[in-house]
mmCIF file with all atom_site columns, C-alpha atoms in Angstrom:
data_model
loop_
_atom_site.group_PDB
_atom_site.id
_atom_site.type_symbol
_atom_site.label_atom_id
_atom_site.label_alt_id
_atom_site.label_comp_id
_atom_site.label_asym_id
_atom_site.label_entity_id
_atom_site.label_seq_id
_atom_site.pdbx_PDB_ins_code
_atom_site.Cartn_x
_atom_site.Cartn_y
_atom_site.Cartn_z
_atom_site.occupancy
_atom_site.B_iso_or_equiv
_atom_site.pdbx_formal_charge
_atom_site.auth_seq_id
_atom_site.auth_comp_id
_atom_site.auth_asym_id
_atom_site.auth_atom_id
_atom_site.pdbx_PDB_model_num
ATOM 1  C CA . MET I 1 1  ? -7.033  0.455  -15.042 1.00 0.00 ? 216 MET I CA 1
ATOM 2  C CA . ARG I 1 2  ? -4.989  3.310  -16.314 1.00 0.00 ? 217 ARG I CA 1
ATOM 3  C CA . PRO I 1 3  ? -3.083  5.312  -13.640 1.00 0.00 ? 218 PRO I CA 1
ATOM 4  C CA . ASP I 1 4  ? -4.279  8.578  -15.252 1.00 0.00 ? 219 ASP I CA 1
ATOM 5  C CA . THR I 1 5  ? -7.924  7.703  -14.926 1.00 0.00 ? 220 THR I CA 1
ATOM 6  C CA . THR I 1 6  ? -8.037  6.494  -11.288 1.00 0.00 ? 221 THR I CA 1
ATOM 7  C CA . ALA I 1 7  ? -7.995  10.108 -9.866  1.00 0.00 ? 222 ALA I CA 1
ATOM 8  C CA . ARG I 1 8  ? -10.616 11.495 -12.211 1.00 0.00 ? 223 ARG I CA 1
ATOM 9  C CA . ASN I 1 9  ? -14.283 11.835 -11.319 1.00 0.00 ? 224 ASN I CA 1
ATOM 10 C CA . TRP I 1 10 ? -16.990 11.045 -13.903 1.00 0.00 ? 225 TRP I CA 1
ATOM 11 C CA . PRO I 1 11 ? -20.314 9.222  -14.295 1.00 0.00 ? 226 PRO I CA 1
ATOM 12 C CA . VAL I 1 12 ? -19.545 5.596  -13.593 1.00 0.00 ? 227 VAL I CA 1
ATOM 13 C CA . TRP I 1 13 ? -21.912 2.768  -14.400 1.00 0.00 ? 228 TRP I CA 1
ATOM 14 C CA . CYS I 1 14 ? -21.430 0.016  -11.767 1.00 0.00 ? 229 CYS I CA 1
ATOM 15 C CA . LYS I 1 15 ? -22.569 -3.316 -13.018 1.00 0.00 ? 230 LYS I CA 1
ATOM 16 C CA . HIS I 1 16 ? -22.647 -4.601 -9.486  1.00 0.00 ? 231 HIS I CA 1
ATOM 17 C CA . CYS I 1 17 ? -24.574 -1.742 -7.894  1.00 0.00 ? 232 CYS I CA 1
ATOM 18 C CA . LYS I 1 18 ? -26.812 -1.392 -11.011 1.00 0.00 ? 233 LYS I CA 1
ATOM 19 C CA . GLN I 1 19 ? -26.824 2.376  -10.662 1.00 0.00 ? 234 GLN I CA 1
ATOM 20 C CA . GLU I 1 20 ? -24.966 5.332  -12.188 1.00 0.00 ? 235 GLU I CA 1
ATOM 21 C CA . SER I 1 21 ? -23.401 8.053  -10.205 1.00 0.00 ? 236 SER I CA 1
ATOM 22 C CA . ILE I 1 22 ? -20.574 10.596 -10.560 1.00 0.00 ? 237 ILE I CA 1
ATOM 23 C CA . VAL I 1 23 ? -17.945 9.263  -8.206  1.00 0.00 ? 238 VAL I CA 1
ATOM 24 C CA . ASN I 1 24 ? -14.354 8.272  -8.138  1.00 0.00 ? 239 ASN I CA 1
ATOM 25 C CA . ILE I 1 25 ? -13.810 4.911  -9.743  1.00 0.00 ? 240 ILE I CA 1
ATOM 26 C CA . ASP I 1 26 ? -11.898 3.583  -6.722  1.00 0.00 ? 241 ASP I CA 1
ATOM 27 C CA . GLU I 1 27 ? -14.685 4.698  -4.415  1.00 0.00 ? 242 GLU I CA 1
ATOM 28 C CA . SER I 1 28 ? -17.328 3.163  -6.650  1.00 0.00 ? 243 SER I CA 1
ATOM 29 C CA . LEU I 1 29 ? -15.542 -0.179 -6.627  1.00 0.00 ? 244 LEU I CA 1
ATOM 30 C CA . SER I 1 30 ? -15.015 -0.134 -2.910  1.00 0.00 ? 245 SER I CA 1
ATOM 31 C CA . GLN I 1 31 ? -18.646 0.602  -2.311  1.00 0.00 ? 246 GLN I CA 1
ATOM 32 C CA . CYS I 1 32 ? -19.692 -2.242 -4.624  1.00 0.00 ? 247 CYS I CA 1
ATOM 33 C CA . ARG I 1 33 ? -17.467 -4.657 -2.818  1.00 0.00 ? 248 ARG I CA 1
ATOM 34 C CA . THR I 1 34 ? -18.865 -3.514 0.534   1.00 0.00 ? 249 THR I CA 1
ATOM 35 C CA . THR I 1 35 ? -22.462 -3.706 -0.542  1.00 0.00 ? 250 THR I CA 1
ATOM 36 C CA . THR I 1 36 ? -22.140 -7.148 -2.171  1.00 0.00 ? 251 THR I CA 1
ATOM 37 C CA . SER I 1 37 ? -20.198 -8.735 0.651   1.00 0.00 ? 252 SER I CA 1
ATOM 38 C CA . ALA I 1 38 ? -22.457 -7.379 3.384   1.00 0.00 ? 253 ALA I CA 1
#
C-alpha cells in the first residue's frame, strides 16, 4: 500500500465484504476484518 493513497477516499471493492463503497481504504479493511472475525 502506497503512503500517498492511504489518506484518499475513493470507490473501493472489498473482496471480503463483496460490496463496493466510497470509503477510506483503511476503514474498509478494518470493517472487513471486524465483519469476518465476528
